[in-house]
Short mmCIF file of C-alpha atoms and ligand atoms in Angstrom, two decimals:
data_model
loop_
_atom_site.label_atom_id
_atom_site.label_comp_id
_atom_site.label_asym_id
_atom_site.label_seq_id
_atom_site.Cartn_x
_atom_site.Cartn_y
_atom_site.Cartn_z
CA MET C 1050 78.74 43.94 230.14
CA SER C 1051 78.87 43.73 226.32
CA ASP C 1052 79.32 45.41 222.98
CA ALA C 1053 75.85 46.80 223.52
CA LEU C 1054 77.38 49.37 225.88
CA ASN C 1055 79.69 52.13 224.65
CA VAL C 1056 81.27 54.71 226.93
CA VAL C 1057 81.99 58.32 226.00
CA VAL C 1058 84.24 60.23 228.40
CA LEU C 1059 84.16 64.03 228.28
CA ALA C 1060 87.58 65.44 229.07
CA ALA C 1061 88.13 68.35 226.71
CA GLY C 1062 87.32 71.19 229.08
CA LYS C 1063 89.97 73.68 229.99
CA GLY C 1064 89.70 73.25 233.72
CA THR C 1065 90.14 76.99 234.16
CA ARG C 1066 89.43 76.85 237.87
CA MET C 1067 92.42 74.57 238.46
CA ARG C 1068 94.64 77.54 237.50
CA SER C 1069 97.26 75.15 236.25
CA ALA C 1070 99.34 74.51 233.15
CA LEU C 1071 98.57 70.81 233.52
CA PRO C 1072 95.38 69.66 231.76
CA LYS C 1073 92.77 68.93 234.43
CA PRO C 1074 92.34 65.22 233.59
CA LEU C 1075 96.04 64.71 234.42
CA HIS C 1076 95.85 66.17 237.90
CA ARG C 1077 96.53 63.37 240.32
CA LEU C 1078 93.99 61.98 242.70
CA GLY C 1079 95.22 59.25 245.01
CA GLY C 1080 98.32 58.48 242.98
CA LYS C 1081 96.83 58.45 239.50
CA PRO C 1082 95.39 60.98 237.07
CA LEU C 1083 91.75 61.98 237.47
CA LEU C 1084 90.98 60.55 234.06
CA ALA C 1085 92.46 57.18 235.06
CA HIS C 1086 89.77 56.80 237.70
CA VAL C 1087 87.05 57.37 235.13
CA LEU C 1088 88.70 55.07 232.56
CA ASP C 1089 89.09 52.32 235.16
CA GLY C 1090 85.37 52.67 235.81
CA ALA C 1091 84.66 52.32 232.07
CA ARG C 1092 86.95 49.29 231.82
CA ARG C 1093 85.22 47.51 234.68
CA LEU C 1094 81.92 47.90 232.83
CA LYS C 1095 83.50 45.98 229.92
CA ALA C 1096 82.16 48.48 227.42
CA GLY C 1097 82.45 47.57 223.73
CA ARG C 1098 84.05 50.93 222.97
CA VAL C 1099 85.54 53.67 225.08
CA VAL C 1100 85.76 57.04 223.33
CA VAL C 1101 87.51 59.91 225.09
CA VAL C 1102 86.86 63.48 223.96
CA CYS C 1103 89.94 65.58 224.55
CA GLY C 1104 90.80 69.17 223.69
CA HIS C 1105 93.04 71.05 226.05
CA GLY C 1106 96.39 69.28 226.27
CA ALA C 1107 95.16 66.55 223.91
CA GLU C 1108 98.68 65.36 223.13
CA SER C 1109 99.79 64.99 226.73
CA LEU C 1110 96.55 63.21 227.53
CA ARG C 1111 97.05 60.65 224.81
CA ALA C 1112 100.64 60.15 225.86
CA ALA C 1113 99.53 59.51 229.45
CA PHE C 1114 97.11 56.78 228.34
CA PRO C 1115 98.76 54.71 225.63
CA ASP C 1116 96.13 51.99 226.18
CA ALA C 1117 95.10 50.64 222.78
CA GLY C 1118 91.56 50.11 223.99
CA ILE C 1119 90.80 53.85 223.99
CA GLU C 1120 89.61 55.81 220.98
CA TRP C 1121 90.43 59.49 221.05
CA VAL C 1122 88.44 62.31 219.54
CA VAL C 1123 89.59 65.90 219.55
CA GLN C 1124 87.11 68.66 220.27
CA ALA C 1125 89.06 71.58 218.84
CA GLU C 1126 86.80 74.24 220.35
CA GLN C 1127 85.13 73.64 223.68
CA LEU C 1128 81.59 74.71 222.93
CA GLY C 1129 80.01 72.72 225.75
CA SER C 1130 79.42 69.19 227.00
CA GLY C 1131 76.74 68.54 224.36
CA HIS C 1132 79.11 69.65 221.63
CA ALA C 1133 81.70 67.27 223.10
CA VAL C 1134 79.28 64.33 222.87
CA ILE C 1135 78.56 65.22 219.22
CA GLN C 1136 82.29 64.85 218.44
CA ALA C 1137 82.32 61.34 219.90
CA LEU C 1138 79.19 59.95 218.26
CA PRO C 1139 80.78 58.98 214.89
CA LYS C 1140 82.98 56.51 216.81
CA VAL C 1141 80.09 54.94 218.67
CA ASP C 1142 78.23 51.78 217.54
CA PRO C 1143 74.83 53.02 216.29
CA GLY C 1144 73.10 50.06 217.92
CA SER C 1145 74.71 50.55 221.31
CA ARG C 1146 73.56 52.18 224.49
CA VAL C 1147 75.87 55.07 225.30
CA LEU C 1148 77.03 55.90 228.79
CA VAL C 1149 78.42 59.43 228.94
CA LEU C 1150 80.95 59.93 231.76
CA TYR C 1151 82.64 63.15 232.85
CA GLY C 1152 86.41 63.15 233.13
CA ASP C 1153 86.17 65.31 236.24
CA VAL C 1154 83.69 63.16 238.16
CA PRO C 1155 85.98 60.39 239.44
CA LEU C 1156 84.30 58.88 242.51
CA VAL C 1157 81.16 57.23 241.14
CA ARG C 1158 81.14 53.63 242.35
CA HIS C 1159 81.15 50.69 239.99
CA GLU C 1160 77.82 49.39 241.33
CA THR C 1161 76.24 52.79 240.67
CA LEU C 1162 77.53 52.91 237.09
CA GLU C 1163 76.24 49.37 236.59
CA ARG C 1164 72.78 50.41 237.76
CA LEU C 1165 72.92 53.41 235.43
CA ALA C 1166 74.02 51.37 232.42
CA ALA C 1167 71.57 48.53 233.09
CA GLY C 1168 68.48 50.21 231.60
CA ARG C 1169 67.51 49.31 228.05
CA ASP C 1170 65.39 52.21 226.78
CA GLY C 1171 65.06 55.88 227.38
CA VAL C 1172 67.41 58.27 229.09
CA MET C 1173 68.87 57.49 232.49
CA LEU C 1174 70.41 60.18 234.66
CA LEU C 1175 72.52 59.88 237.77
CA THR C 1176 71.52 62.16 240.60
CA ALA C 1177 72.59 62.71 244.19
CA GLU C 1178 71.27 64.56 247.19
CA VAL C 1179 74.04 66.84 248.47
CA ASP C 1180 74.35 69.34 251.33
CA ASP C 1181 75.91 72.03 249.20
CA PRO C 1182 74.61 71.90 245.61
CA SER C 1183 76.19 75.14 244.45
CA GLY C 1184 77.91 74.91 241.11
CA TYR C 1185 76.05 71.76 240.05
CA GLY C 1186 73.13 71.35 237.66
CA ARG C 1187 69.86 70.90 239.61
CA ILE C 1188 67.31 68.17 238.96
CA VAL C 1189 63.92 69.78 238.53
CA ARG C 1190 61.03 67.38 239.14
CA GLN C 1191 57.30 67.47 238.36
CA SER C 1192 54.80 67.30 241.18
CA ASP C 1193 54.46 63.56 240.51
CA GLY C 1194 58.19 63.17 241.11
CA SER C 1195 59.18 62.54 237.50
CA VAL C 1196 62.17 64.40 236.05
CA ALA C 1197 61.28 67.69 234.36
CA GLY C 1198 64.79 68.77 233.39
CA ILE C 1199 68.25 69.83 234.49
CA VAL C 1200 68.98 73.49 235.19
CA GLU C 1201 72.57 74.66 235.48
CA HIS C 1202 73.47 76.59 238.60
CA ALA C 1203 74.20 79.75 236.61
CA ASP C 1204 70.81 79.60 234.91
CA ALA C 1205 68.75 78.58 237.94
CA THR C 1206 66.17 80.76 239.67
CA PRO C 1207 66.69 81.41 243.41
CA GLU C 1208 63.99 78.82 244.07
CA GLN C 1209 65.68 76.22 241.86
CA ARG C 1210 68.97 76.91 243.59
CA ARG C 1211 67.44 75.58 246.77
CA ILE C 1212 67.06 72.14 245.17
CA ARG C 1213 69.62 69.80 246.67
CA GLU C 1214 69.25 67.01 244.13
CA ILE C 1215 71.99 67.49 241.57
CA ASN C 1216 73.02 66.10 238.21
CA VAL C 1217 76.13 64.00 238.89
CA GLY C 1218 76.95 64.01 235.17
CA PRO C 1219 76.91 60.40 233.94
CA MET C 1220 73.98 59.71 231.66
CA ALA C 1221 72.89 56.73 229.56
CA ALA C 1222 70.85 56.79 226.34
CA PRO C 1223 70.45 54.80 223.11
CA ALA C 1224 73.16 55.85 220.61
CA LYS C 1225 70.78 56.29 217.73
CA TRP C 1226 68.42 58.51 219.69
CA LEU C 1227 71.30 60.48 221.20
CA ALA C 1228 72.67 61.29 217.75
CA GLY C 1229 69.33 62.70 216.67
CA ALA C 1230 68.82 64.64 219.89
CA CYS C 1231 72.29 66.13 219.73
CA ARG C 1232 71.53 67.53 216.28
CA SER C 1233 68.75 69.59 217.88
CA LEU C 1234 70.89 70.97 220.74
CA LYS C 1235 71.37 74.73 220.57
CA PRO C 1236 73.70 77.04 222.49
CA ALA C 1237 71.80 78.06 225.60
CA GLY C 1238 71.97 79.60 229.02
CA LEU C 1239 74.17 82.29 230.43
CA LYS C 1240 77.31 80.79 228.91
CA GLN C 1241 75.75 80.10 225.51
CA GLU C 1242 77.20 76.58 225.55
CA ILE C 1243 75.74 73.45 224.03
CA TYR C 1244 74.71 71.48 227.09
CA ILE C 1245 74.28 67.70 226.99
CA THR C 1246 71.86 68.13 229.86
CA HIS C 1247 69.38 69.66 227.43
CA ALA C 1248 69.04 66.30 225.72
CA VAL C 1249 66.71 65.56 228.63
CA ASP C 1250 64.33 68.30 227.43
CA ILE C 1251 64.31 66.76 223.97
CA ALA C 1252 63.56 63.31 225.37
CA LEU C 1253 60.68 64.66 227.44
CA ALA C 1254 59.28 66.56 224.45
CA GLU C 1255 59.39 63.36 222.38
CA GLY C 1256 57.80 61.32 225.13
CA LEU C 1257 60.92 59.18 225.63
CA PRO C 1258 61.11 57.93 229.22
CA VAL C 1259 63.60 59.79 231.43
CA GLY C 1260 64.62 57.96 234.58
CA ALA C 1261 67.04 58.73 237.35
CA VAL C 1262 69.32 56.53 239.38
CA ARG C 1263 70.18 57.95 242.81
CA ALA C 1264 73.78 57.62 243.97
CA ARG C 1265 74.07 55.93 247.37
CA SER C 1266 76.17 58.71 248.82
CA ALA C 1267 76.78 62.37 248.11
CA ALA C 1268 80.51 61.65 247.96
CA GLU C 1269 80.08 59.78 244.68
CA ALA C 1270 78.81 62.95 243.06
CA MET C 1271 81.86 65.09 243.67
CA GLY C 1272 83.00 66.99 240.62
CA VAL C 1273 86.60 68.20 240.57
CA ASN C 1274 86.86 71.73 239.24
CA SER C 1275 89.34 73.35 241.63
CA PRO C 1276 92.31 72.41 243.84
CA SER C 1277 90.00 72.59 246.81
CA GLN C 1278 87.56 70.10 245.28
CA LEU C 1279 90.50 67.88 244.33
CA ALA C 1280 91.51 67.80 247.99
CA ASP C 1281 87.90 67.04 249.01
CA ALA C 1282 87.76 64.16 246.55
CA TRP C 1283 91.05 62.83 247.85
CA ARG C 1284 89.68 62.89 251.37
CA VAL C 1285 86.79 60.66 250.25
CA LEU C 1286 89.05 58.30 248.34
CA ARG C 1287 91.55 58.11 251.20
CA ARG C 1288 88.77 57.08 253.55
CA ARG C 1289 87.50 54.46 251.08
CA ARG C 1290 90.93 52.93 250.67
CA ALA C 1291 91.57 52.94 254.40
CA GLU C 1292 88.16 51.31 254.98
CA ALA C 1293 89.00 48.58 252.48
CA LEU C 1294 92.20 47.78 254.38
CA MET C 1295 90.52 47.95 257.79
CA GLU C 1296 87.91 45.48 256.53
CA GLN C 1297 90.83 43.10 256.06
CA GLY C 1298 91.90 43.63 259.64
CA VAL C 1299 94.57 46.30 259.19
CA ARG C 1300 94.87 48.62 262.19
CA ILE C 1301 95.22 52.19 260.99
CA ALA C 1302 96.06 54.81 263.58
CA ASP C 1303 94.15 57.53 261.74
CA PRO C 1304 92.39 56.82 258.44
CA GLN C 1305 92.66 60.49 257.47
CA ARG C 1306 96.41 60.52 257.95
CA ILE C 1307 97.45 57.72 255.66
CA GLU C 1308 98.09 57.90 251.93
CA ILE C 1309 97.46 54.86 249.80
CA ARG C 1310 98.52 55.62 246.27
CA GLY C 1311 98.83 52.12 244.94
CA GLU C 1312 97.75 48.53 245.34
CA VAL C 1313 98.25 47.14 248.80
CA SER C 1314 97.84 43.47 249.70
CA VAL C 1315 97.81 42.46 253.34
CA ASP C 1316 97.85 39.48 255.67
CA ARG C 1317 96.50 39.46 259.22
CA ASP C 1318 97.46 41.89 261.98
CA VAL C 1319 99.17 44.59 260.01
CA SER C 1320 99.39 47.98 261.64
CA LEU C 1321 100.03 51.36 260.08
CA ASP C 1322 100.82 54.42 262.13
CA VAL C 1323 100.01 58.04 261.29
CA GLY C 1324 101.48 59.62 258.18
CA VAL C 1325 102.30 56.35 256.42
CA VAL C 1326 102.47 56.65 252.62
CA LEU C 1327 102.11 53.49 250.51
CA GLU C 1328 102.81 53.71 246.78
CA GLY C 1329 102.82 51.31 243.85
CA GLN C 1330 102.59 47.60 244.67
CA VAL C 1331 103.03 46.97 248.37
CA ARG C 1332 102.68 43.63 250.14
CA LEU C 1333 102.41 43.59 253.92
CA GLY C 1334 102.90 40.21 255.58
CA GLU C 1335 101.26 38.95 258.74
CA GLY C 1336 101.99 41.07 261.80
CA SER C 1337 104.16 43.55 259.91
CA SER C 1338 104.03 47.20 260.86
CA ILE C 1339 105.02 50.61 259.59
CA GLY C 1340 105.81 53.45 261.96
CA PRO C 1341 104.90 57.12 261.73
CA TYR C 1342 105.77 59.13 258.60
CA SER C 1343 107.40 56.37 256.60
CA VAL C 1344 107.05 56.11 252.82
CA VAL C 1345 106.97 52.57 251.44
CA SER C 1346 106.78 52.03 247.67
CA ASN C 1347 106.84 48.90 245.55
CA SER C 1348 108.10 46.75 248.40
CA SER C 1349 107.16 43.69 250.36
CA LEU C 1350 107.36 43.06 254.08
CA ASP C 1351 107.46 39.48 255.31
CA ALA C 1352 105.78 38.37 258.50
CA GLY C 1353 106.63 40.45 261.53
CA ALA C 1354 108.86 42.90 259.65
CA ARG C 1355 108.88 46.32 261.23
CA ILE C 1356 109.59 49.67 259.65
CA GLU C 1357 110.07 52.32 262.29
CA ALA C 1358 109.37 56.05 262.04
CA HIS C 1359 110.63 58.29 259.21
CA CYS C 1360 111.95 55.70 256.74
CA VAL C 1361 111.92 55.73 252.96
CA VAL C 1362 111.70 52.22 251.53
CA ASP C 1363 111.47 51.77 247.77
CA GLY C 1364 111.70 48.61 245.70
CA ALA C 1365 112.86 46.45 248.59
CA ASP C 1366 112.08 43.06 250.09
CA ILE C 1367 112.13 43.12 253.85
CA GLY C 1368 112.53 39.69 255.43
CA ALA C 1369 110.56 38.18 258.29
CA GLY C 1370 111.15 39.88 261.60
CA ALA C 1371 113.59 42.38 260.07
CA ARG C 1372 113.70 45.88 261.52
CA VAL C 1373 114.32 49.07 259.56
CA GLY C 1374 114.86 52.56 260.95
CA PRO C 1375 114.03 54.93 262.42
CA PHE C 1376 115.45 57.24 259.74
CA ALA C 1377 116.64 54.62 257.27
CA ARG C 1378 116.66 54.69 253.48
CA VAL C 1379 116.24 51.37 251.71
CA ARG C 1380 116.51 51.70 247.96
CA PRO C 1381 115.64 49.55 244.94
CA ARG C 1382 116.85 45.93 244.84
CA ALA C 1383 117.64 45.83 248.52
CA GLN C 1384 116.85 42.45 250.04
CA LEU C 1385 116.98 42.34 253.79
CA GLY C 1386 117.13 38.85 255.26
CA ALA C 1387 115.06 37.52 258.13
CA GLU C 1388 115.76 39.19 261.48
CA SER C 1389 118.23 41.59 259.88
CA ARG C 1390 118.56 45.14 261.11
CA VAL C 1391 119.05 48.41 259.25
CA GLY C 1392 119.24 51.26 261.70
CA ASN C 1393 119.24 55.02 261.72
CA PHE C 1394 120.88 56.96 258.89
CA VAL C 1395 121.73 53.78 257.02
CA GLU C 1396 121.27 53.63 253.24
CA VAL C 1397 121.04 50.27 251.49
CA LYS C 1398 120.90 49.93 247.70
CA ASN C 1399 121.03 46.92 245.38
CA SER C 1400 122.33 44.76 248.17
CA GLU C 1401 121.44 41.56 249.88
CA LEU C 1402 121.74 41.34 253.63
CA GLY C 1403 121.77 37.80 255.00
CA GLY C 1404 119.59 36.68 257.88
CA GLY C 1405 120.53 38.33 261.15
CA ALA C 1406 122.94 40.79 259.52
CA LYS C 1407 123.09 44.20 261.15
CA ALA C 1408 123.96 47.69 259.95
CA SER C 1409 122.73 49.73 262.84
CA HIS C 1410 124.15 53.21 262.41
CA LEU C 1411 125.22 55.72 259.75
CA SER C 1412 126.29 53.41 256.91
CA TYR C 1413 126.11 53.14 253.14
CA VAL C 1414 125.75 49.63 251.80
CA GLY C 1415 125.57 49.58 247.99
CA ASP C 1416 125.99 46.83 245.40
CA SER C 1417 126.89 44.41 248.14
CA GLN C 1418 126.38 40.84 249.13
CA VAL C 1419 126.37 40.70 252.90
CA GLY C 1420 126.36 37.26 254.54
CA ARG C 1421 124.40 35.95 257.48
CA ASN C 1422 124.97 37.45 260.91
CA VAL C 1423 127.46 39.99 259.62
CA ASN C 1424 127.93 43.02 261.82
CA ILE C 1425 128.50 46.27 259.97
CA GLY C 1426 129.77 48.85 262.45
CA ALA C 1427 128.79 52.48 262.69
CA GLY C 1428 129.84 54.62 259.75
CA VAL C 1429 130.93 51.80 257.41
CA ILE C 1430 130.91 52.77 253.73
CA THR C 1431 131.05 50.53 250.70
CA CYS C 1432 132.89 52.67 248.16
CA ASN C 1433 131.12 51.20 245.15
CA TYR C 1434 131.75 53.91 242.58
CA ASP C 1435 135.10 54.85 241.08
CA GLY C 1436 133.75 57.70 238.99
CA ARG C 1437 133.06 55.43 236.00
CA ALA C 1438 131.53 52.17 237.11
CA LYS C 1439 129.87 50.52 240.08
CA HIS C 1440 131.64 47.61 241.77
CA ARG C 1441 130.54 44.92 244.18
CA THR C 1442 131.47 44.25 247.76
CA VAL C 1443 131.12 40.73 249.14
CA ILE C 1444 131.15 40.11 252.88
CA GLY C 1445 131.10 36.50 254.10
CA ASP C 1446 128.92 35.03 256.86
CA GLY C 1447 129.66 36.12 260.39
CA ALA C 1448 132.24 38.77 259.45
CA PHE C 1449 132.65 41.76 261.77
CA VAL C 1450 133.36 45.08 260.07
CA GLY C 1451 134.52 47.66 262.61
CA SER C 1452 133.27 51.21 262.81
CA GLY C 1453 134.32 53.72 260.20
CA VAL C 1454 135.66 51.14 257.73
CA GLU C 1455 135.78 51.97 254.03
CA LEU C 1456 135.45 48.98 251.75
CA VAL C 1457 136.79 50.01 248.34
CA ALA C 1458 135.00 47.83 245.80
CA PRO C 1459 135.51 45.47 244.13
CA VAL C 1460 136.54 43.85 247.36
CA GLU C 1461 135.80 40.77 249.40
CA VAL C 1462 135.77 40.19 253.14
CA GLY C 1463 135.98 36.49 254.03
CA ALA C 1464 133.60 34.69 256.34
CA GLY C 1465 134.35 35.25 259.99
CA ALA C 1466 136.91 37.97 259.20
CA VAL C 1467 137.31 40.94 261.54
CA ILE C 1468 138.16 44.34 260.04
CA GLY C 1469 139.71 46.80 262.45
CA ALA C 1470 137.87 50.07 263.00
CA GLY C 1471 138.91 52.90 260.71
CA SER C 1472 140.49 50.65 258.07
CA THR C 1473 140.42 51.46 254.38
CA ILE C 1474 140.23 48.04 252.74
CA THR C 1475 141.32 47.94 249.10
CA ARG C 1476 142.30 44.27 248.79
CA SER C 1477 140.44 41.16 249.85
CA ALA C 1478 140.54 40.41 253.57
CA PRO C 1479 140.92 36.70 254.36
CA ALA C 1480 138.42 34.66 256.35
CA ASP C 1481 138.73 34.20 260.10
CA GLN C 1482 141.61 36.68 260.53
CA LEU C 1483 141.94 40.25 261.70
CA THR C 1484 142.77 42.74 258.96
CA VAL C 1485 143.73 46.28 259.88
CA ALA C 1486 144.63 48.93 257.29
CA ARG C 1487 145.35 52.25 258.90
CA SER C 1488 148.38 54.22 259.96
CA ARG C 1489 149.79 53.47 263.37
CA GLN C 1490 149.03 55.99 266.10
CA LYS C 1491 152.01 58.10 267.10
CA THR C 1492 152.46 60.59 269.88
CA LEU C 1493 155.19 63.23 269.41
CA PRO C 1494 156.49 65.78 271.90
CA LEU C 1495 155.29 69.34 271.34
CA LYS C 1496 157.96 71.99 270.72
CA LYS C 1497 158.16 74.50 273.54
CA ARG C 1498 156.88 77.84 272.26
C1 UD1 X 2477 78.55 69.79 234.55
C2 UD1 X 2477 77.07 69.61 234.23
C3 UD1 X 2477 76.27 69.81 235.51
C4 UD1 X 2477 76.72 68.80 236.54
C5 UD1 X 2477 78.22 68.88 236.77
C6 UD1 X 2477 78.66 67.70 237.59
C7 UD1 X 2477 76.74 70.36 231.92
C8 UD1 X 2477 76.18 71.41 231.07
N1 UD1 X 2477 76.65 70.57 233.23
O1 UD1 X 2477 78.77 71.11 234.99
O2 UD1 X 2477 74.88 69.63 235.26
O3 UD1 X 2477 76.02 69.02 237.77
O4 UD1 X 2477 78.96 68.82 235.53
O5 UD1 X 2477 80.03 67.78 237.96
O6 UD1 X 2477 77.21 69.35 231.44
N2 UD1 X 2477 83.63 69.27 228.54
C9 UD1 X 2477 84.11 68.98 227.28
N3 UD1 X 2477 83.95 69.90 226.31
C10 UD1 X 2477 83.33 71.08 226.50
C11 UD1 X 2477 82.84 71.37 227.79
C12 UD1 X 2477 83.01 70.44 228.80
O7 UD1 X 2477 84.68 67.91 227.06
O8 UD1 X 2477 83.22 71.84 225.57
C13 UD1 X 2477 83.83 68.28 229.61
C14 UD1 X 2477 84.70 68.78 230.72
O9 UD1 X 2477 86.07 68.45 230.47
C15 UD1 X 2477 84.14 68.07 231.93
C16 UD1 X 2477 82.68 67.86 231.59
O10 UD1 X 2477 82.57 68.00 230.19
O11 UD1 X 2477 84.75 66.81 232.10
C17 UD1 X 2477 81.75 68.87 232.29
O12 UD1 X 2477 82.14 70.19 231.95
P1 UD1 X 2477 82.32 71.31 233.06
O13 UD1 X 2477 82.64 72.57 232.37
O14 UD1 X 2477 83.21 70.86 234.12
O15 UD1 X 2477 80.81 71.42 233.57
P2 UD1 X 2477 80.25 71.78 235.03
O16 UD1 X 2477 80.05 73.25 235.10
O17 UD1 X 2477 81.08 71.13 236.07
CA1 CA X 2478 82.93 69.92 236.13
#
């Protein structure tokens, strides 16, 4: 939008009902703090200024959002949402229109906020029709349908409590008017707090128009005050993120049993089984798939790559047609070539596996360069650490490393070399020859007892 819009985010409340040492705005929803959702919303509106009112845990909040675009205001005593707005107003452009957002209302859609911020004059509220309005402020309307005020749940009469139209929280008003109205706010209600919602009463008394934008769905209105509400909000967000992927053709076994905590980009025909967790930046190439209960973070899968059940893949590039797992751990800076294979109980770290290379069972491959079509037998270990430093292992194309081999790095296995099972290799093994390094088998007669 423009400089004409300023956003004030209220995030100073204690969040008592979370029963947590962590300030409520830092509780994570879908992989990022609650407050990050609200700030992302503000950013997308391209507001001239974004002022965040903090109080409880102010220091940790600031540290979590080092973004230079945010102005912070401390509300030393939490005397209510209206009092919080008063703290922010000195930082707001007097000629702007102010959109007040709540740090604990994270699911309002961008289009809804745009509709709310679009108005020019008067006060605009955001309301929603919900099945269970308890805990929320109720929208009281006149017989002609116009807004008559907002009544907090605690202060509502039994009749008002039956109203299912609630105050979502976000509100827009001209900065100059808001400043004046806030000066007239008095502690009120059961809690004797200074409520921003009472600015509506002042507007109505002055004859300033009060309008209301209705959220498209009740889910947008969710406020997060307790662990249970946090889980409810996550359920909504999980569904939204799954929907967005399914719209791009991704097949998801069960949209309620997938966790998307980052940014996922996909090509055609991707499929995700139950319990898949995607974190950070994940790229899923055409026809790739992830099996049940695998966690994939900051990684990319090329076309046709397959991650089987129960794998942990972090910071890796998985080549086209490669297969990982079940039960594999692929760690940062692992690059698995096309059609390569990393099987059960295999750990790969900071290593490149050439196309067609295989490590199918029970191995550790670290700090290694593994050539094309290398076969790494069951139980092979690259001994990359001598207690002080990490060393590299290089295995040439087509080499065959027998089962149970220890490769003591730095060490090199030549192309086409064969390493006998059970060898401990401490010096380079030449190409195209068999190297065996183990004691010869002996059989001795047993003494008669
Ligand atoms: C508030 C609204 C209610 C609405 C509901 C939506 C008021 C008076 N009531 O109720 O109408 O239906 O949200 O979820 O606003 N805050 C401060 N400083 C304070 C007090 C609060 O910054 O002194 C912040 C909180 O951190 C929170 C927001 O303001 O982000 C709302 O406060 P909260 O105590 O959660 O109000 P609710 O009872 O949820
Ligand atoms: Ca709240």
